[in-house]
Coordinates of C-alpha atoms in Angstrom, one line a residue:
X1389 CA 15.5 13.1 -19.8
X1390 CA 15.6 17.0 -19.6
X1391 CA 12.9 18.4 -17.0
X1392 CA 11.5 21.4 -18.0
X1393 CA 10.0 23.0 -14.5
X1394 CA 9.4 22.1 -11.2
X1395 CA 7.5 23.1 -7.9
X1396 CA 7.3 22.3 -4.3
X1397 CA 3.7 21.5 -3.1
X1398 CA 2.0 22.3 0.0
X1399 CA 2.9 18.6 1.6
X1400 CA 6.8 18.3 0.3
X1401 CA 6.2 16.6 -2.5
X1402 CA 8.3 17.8 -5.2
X1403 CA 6.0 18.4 -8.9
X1404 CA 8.8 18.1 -12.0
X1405 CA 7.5 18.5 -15.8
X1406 CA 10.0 16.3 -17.9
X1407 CA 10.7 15.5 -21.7
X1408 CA 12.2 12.3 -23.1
X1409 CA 14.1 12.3 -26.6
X1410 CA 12.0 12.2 -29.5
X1411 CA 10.1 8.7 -30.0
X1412 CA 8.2 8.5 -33.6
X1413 CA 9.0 12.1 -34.3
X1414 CA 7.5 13.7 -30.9
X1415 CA 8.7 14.0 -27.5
X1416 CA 7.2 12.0 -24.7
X1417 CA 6.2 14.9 -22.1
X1418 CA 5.7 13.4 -18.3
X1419 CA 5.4 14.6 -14.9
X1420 CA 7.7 13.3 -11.8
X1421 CA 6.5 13.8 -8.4
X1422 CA 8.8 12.5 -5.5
X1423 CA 8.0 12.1 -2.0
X1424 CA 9.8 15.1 0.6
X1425 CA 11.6 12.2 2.2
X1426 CA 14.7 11.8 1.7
X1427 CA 16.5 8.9 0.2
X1428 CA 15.7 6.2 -3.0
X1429 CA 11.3 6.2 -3.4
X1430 CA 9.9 2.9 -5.2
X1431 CA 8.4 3.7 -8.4
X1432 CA 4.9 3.6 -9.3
X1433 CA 3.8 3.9 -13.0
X1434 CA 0.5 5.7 -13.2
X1435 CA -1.3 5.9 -16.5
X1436 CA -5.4 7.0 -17.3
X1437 CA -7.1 5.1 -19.6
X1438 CA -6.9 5.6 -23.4
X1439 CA -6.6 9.1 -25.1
X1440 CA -6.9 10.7 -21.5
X1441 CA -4.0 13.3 -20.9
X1442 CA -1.5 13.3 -18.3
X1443 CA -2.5 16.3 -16.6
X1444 CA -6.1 14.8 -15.5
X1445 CA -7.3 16.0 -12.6
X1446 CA -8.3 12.7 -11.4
X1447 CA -5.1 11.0 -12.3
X1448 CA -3.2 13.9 -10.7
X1449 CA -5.1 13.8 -7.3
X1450 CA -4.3 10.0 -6.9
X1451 CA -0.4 10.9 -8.3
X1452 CA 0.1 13.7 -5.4
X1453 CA -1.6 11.4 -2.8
X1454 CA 0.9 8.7 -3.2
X1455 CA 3.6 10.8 -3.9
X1456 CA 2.5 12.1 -0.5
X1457 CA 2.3 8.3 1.4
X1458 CA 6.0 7.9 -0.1
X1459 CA 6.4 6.7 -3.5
X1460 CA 7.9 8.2 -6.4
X1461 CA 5.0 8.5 -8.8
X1462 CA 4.8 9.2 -12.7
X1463 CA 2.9 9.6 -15.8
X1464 CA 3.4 11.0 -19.6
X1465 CA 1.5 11.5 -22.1
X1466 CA 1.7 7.9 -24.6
X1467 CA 0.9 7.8 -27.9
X1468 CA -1.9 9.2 -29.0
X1469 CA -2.8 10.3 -25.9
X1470 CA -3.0 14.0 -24.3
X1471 CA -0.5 16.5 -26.1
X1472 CA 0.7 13.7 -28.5
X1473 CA -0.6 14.1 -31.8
X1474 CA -2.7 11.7 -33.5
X1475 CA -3.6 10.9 -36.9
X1476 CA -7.2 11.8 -38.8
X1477 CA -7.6 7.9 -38.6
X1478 CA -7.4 7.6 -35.2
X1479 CA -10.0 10.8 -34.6
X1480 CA -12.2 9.0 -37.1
X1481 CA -12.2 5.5 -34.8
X1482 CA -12.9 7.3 -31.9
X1483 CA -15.5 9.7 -33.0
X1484 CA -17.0 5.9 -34.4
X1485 CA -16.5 4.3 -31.3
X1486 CA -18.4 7.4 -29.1
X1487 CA -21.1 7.1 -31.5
X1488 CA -21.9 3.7 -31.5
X1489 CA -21.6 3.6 -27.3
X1490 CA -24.2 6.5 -27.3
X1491 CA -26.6 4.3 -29.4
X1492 CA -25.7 0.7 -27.6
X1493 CA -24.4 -0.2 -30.6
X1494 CA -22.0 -3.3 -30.9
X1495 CA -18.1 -1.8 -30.5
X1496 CA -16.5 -5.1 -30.0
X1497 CA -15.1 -5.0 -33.6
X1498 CA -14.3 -0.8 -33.3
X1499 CA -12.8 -1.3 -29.9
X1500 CA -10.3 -4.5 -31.2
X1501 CA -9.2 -2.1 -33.9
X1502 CA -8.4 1.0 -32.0
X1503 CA -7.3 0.0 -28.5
X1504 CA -5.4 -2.9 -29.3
X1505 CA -3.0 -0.8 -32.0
X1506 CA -3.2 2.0 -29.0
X1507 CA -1.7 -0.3 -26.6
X1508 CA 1.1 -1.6 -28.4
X1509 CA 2.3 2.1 -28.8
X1510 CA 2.0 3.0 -25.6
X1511 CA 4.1 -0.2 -24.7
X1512 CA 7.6 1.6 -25.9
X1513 CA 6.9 4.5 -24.6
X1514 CA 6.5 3.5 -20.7
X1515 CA 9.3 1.4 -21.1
X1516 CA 11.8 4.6 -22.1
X1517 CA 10.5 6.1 -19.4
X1518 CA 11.2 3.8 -16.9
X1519 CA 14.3 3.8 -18.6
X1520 CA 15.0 7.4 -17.6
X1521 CA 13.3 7.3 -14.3
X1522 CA 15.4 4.1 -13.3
X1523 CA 18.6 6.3 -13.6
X1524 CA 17.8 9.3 -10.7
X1525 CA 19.3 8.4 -7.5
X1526 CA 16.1 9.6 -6.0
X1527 CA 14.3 6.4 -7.1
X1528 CA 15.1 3.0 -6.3
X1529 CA 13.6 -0.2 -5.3
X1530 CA 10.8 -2.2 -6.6
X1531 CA 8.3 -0.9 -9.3
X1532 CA 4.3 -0.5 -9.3
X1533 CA 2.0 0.0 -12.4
X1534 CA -1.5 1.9 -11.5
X1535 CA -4.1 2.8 -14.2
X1536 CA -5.6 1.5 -17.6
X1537 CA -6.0 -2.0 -17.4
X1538 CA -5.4 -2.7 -20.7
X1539 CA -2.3 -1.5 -21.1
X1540 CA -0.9 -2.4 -17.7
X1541 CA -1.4 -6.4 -18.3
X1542 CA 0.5 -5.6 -21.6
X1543 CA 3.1 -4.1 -19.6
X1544 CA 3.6 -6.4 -17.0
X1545 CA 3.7 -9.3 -19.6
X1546 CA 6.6 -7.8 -21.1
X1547 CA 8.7 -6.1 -18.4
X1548 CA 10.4 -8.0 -15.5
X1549 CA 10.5 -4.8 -13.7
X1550 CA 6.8 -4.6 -12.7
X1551 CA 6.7 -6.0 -9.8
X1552 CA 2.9 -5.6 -8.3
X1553 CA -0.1 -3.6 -10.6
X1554 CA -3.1 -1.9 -9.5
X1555 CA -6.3 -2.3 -12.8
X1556 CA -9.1 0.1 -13.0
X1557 CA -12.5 -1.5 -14.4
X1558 CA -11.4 -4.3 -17.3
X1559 CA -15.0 -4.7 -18.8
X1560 CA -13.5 -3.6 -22.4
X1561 CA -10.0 -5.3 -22.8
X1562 CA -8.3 -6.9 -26.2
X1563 CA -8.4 -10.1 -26.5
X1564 CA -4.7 -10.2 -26.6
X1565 CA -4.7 -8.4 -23.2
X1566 CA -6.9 -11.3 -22.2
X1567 CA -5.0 -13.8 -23.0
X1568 CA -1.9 -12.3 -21.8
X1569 CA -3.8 -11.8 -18.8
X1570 CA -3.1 -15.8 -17.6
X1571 CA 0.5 -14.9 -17.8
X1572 CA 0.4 -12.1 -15.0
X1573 CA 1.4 -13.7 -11.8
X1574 CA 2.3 -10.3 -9.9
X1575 CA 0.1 -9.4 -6.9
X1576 CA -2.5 -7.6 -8.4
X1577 CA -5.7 -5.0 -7.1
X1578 CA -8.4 -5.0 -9.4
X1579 CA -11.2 -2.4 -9.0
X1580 CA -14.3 -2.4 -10.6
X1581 CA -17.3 0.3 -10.5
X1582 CA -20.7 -2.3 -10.5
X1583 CA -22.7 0.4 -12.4
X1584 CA -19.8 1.5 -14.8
X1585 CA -21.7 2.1 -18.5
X1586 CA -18.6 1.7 -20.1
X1587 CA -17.1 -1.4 -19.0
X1588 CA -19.5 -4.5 -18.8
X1589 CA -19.5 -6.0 -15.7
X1590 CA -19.0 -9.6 -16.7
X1591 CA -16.6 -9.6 -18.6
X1592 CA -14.1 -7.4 -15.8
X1593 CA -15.3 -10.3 -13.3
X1594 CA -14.3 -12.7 -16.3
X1595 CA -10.7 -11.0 -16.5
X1596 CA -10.3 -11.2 -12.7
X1597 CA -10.9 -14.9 -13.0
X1598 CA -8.1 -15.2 -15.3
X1599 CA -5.4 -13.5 -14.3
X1600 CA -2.8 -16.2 -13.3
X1601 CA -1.8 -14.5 -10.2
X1602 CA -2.0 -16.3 -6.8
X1603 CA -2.2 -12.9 -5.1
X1604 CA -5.0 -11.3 -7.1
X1605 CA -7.7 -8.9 -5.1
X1606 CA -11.2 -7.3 -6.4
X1607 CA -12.8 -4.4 -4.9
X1608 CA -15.8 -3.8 -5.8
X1609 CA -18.1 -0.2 -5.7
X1610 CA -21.0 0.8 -6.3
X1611 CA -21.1 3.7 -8.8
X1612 CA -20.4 4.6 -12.4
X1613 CA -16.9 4.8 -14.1
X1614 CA -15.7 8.2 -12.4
X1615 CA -16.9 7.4 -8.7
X1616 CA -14.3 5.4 -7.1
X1617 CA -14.3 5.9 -3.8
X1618 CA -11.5 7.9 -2.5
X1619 CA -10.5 5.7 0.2
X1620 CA -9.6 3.1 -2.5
X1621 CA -6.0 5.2 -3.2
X1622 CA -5.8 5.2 0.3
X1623 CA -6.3 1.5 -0.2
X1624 CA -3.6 1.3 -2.8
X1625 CA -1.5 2.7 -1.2
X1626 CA -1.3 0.1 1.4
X1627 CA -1.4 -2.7 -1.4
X1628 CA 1.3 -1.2 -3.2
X1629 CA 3.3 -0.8 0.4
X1630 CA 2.9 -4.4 0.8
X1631 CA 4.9 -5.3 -2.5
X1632 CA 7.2 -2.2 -2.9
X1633 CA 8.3 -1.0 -0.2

């Protein structure tokens, strides 16, 4: 892990742009905020949803705010998404998949082919970075996942070290993630925007239902995809205090 910059913000918390070695050819850029206090911070993985980059202003409000409440909070930039190159295949599926949203086309069959592939990138490269992140003395303790659902329940199938997981929507998940999705048994916070256009309803209430957890909690909103309440991170925050902390 070699960071590249790094900044003090207005509320302590400490703002560090890293690299990790090359994976597939490219670097995995990521960002590292740690909270002013001192000693060990439990982890929390935070990723947005597919193709988004790491430097979303969304994802990096709710990063700072729990950076802020005490955790050590990060994200990169997985395959395919952000900075990370992708190939003329994967701008064709996408530019497919937009189109047939727009015109309420079926994407069942588009989505399978290009998230699923998607996730099972991404996969490796959270796990080399929890790798590296595991490793600095200024982290330490028990570790969260926040962010795209999809990728989250594939995480948490395959790595012990997830220890509670916060989902955003989960109307549009693989059907691997769904059945995966009876082996998470982590506490987990689902929420779900009732109006969201892009994640049916249903089907995220579905996914809720079958999740194997016996700690498993749904907060619902009304709204579409981007309006989240903002007192849901504070929300989080408390869930993930519960579990991490």
């Amino acid at each position: 892990m070699h960071f590249t910059s790094e900044r003090r913000l207005d509320d302590g918390v400490l703002e560090r742009e890293f690299t990790l070695g090359e994976i597939r050819g490219t670097e995995i850029p990521g960002t590292l905020w740690t909270p002013a206090s001192a000693g060990p911070a439990p982890l929390i993985l935070m990723a947005h949803n597919n193709g988004l980059p790491k430097r979303e202003p969304r994802l990096v409000a709710r990063a700072r705010h729990s950076a802020a409440y005490g955790y050590a909070v990060a994200t990169i930039d997985a395959a395919g998404c952000g900075d990370r190159p992708r190939s003329a295949a994967d701008e064709q599926v996408r530019a497919e998949l937009r189109r047939a949203m727009q015109a309420g086309e079926p994407v069942d069959e588009i989505f399978e082919s290009f998230i699923g592939p998607l996730v099972e990138k991404a996969v490796p490269d959270w796990q080399t970075t929890l790798d590296a992140l595991s490793a600095l003395p200024e982290i330490g303790g028990q570790v969260g996942y926040s962010g795209w659902t999809a990728l989250g329940i594939r995480l948490a199938a395959v790595e012990p070290r997830i220890a509670a997981a916060g989902f955003f929507a989960g109307g549009y998940v693989p059907q691997a993630q769904r059945e995966e999705a009876r082996q998470i048994t982590i506490p987990l916070l689902l929420l779900l925007q009732w109006d969201d256009e892009g994640n049916p309803r249903q089907r995220a209430l579905d996914l809720f239902e079958a999740f194997g957890s016996k700690e498993k909690t749904l907060h619902a909103n009304l709204g579409g995809h981007t309006g989240t309440p903002w007192f849901e991170v504070d929300d989080g925050n408390r869930f993930f205090g519960g579990h991490l902390k």
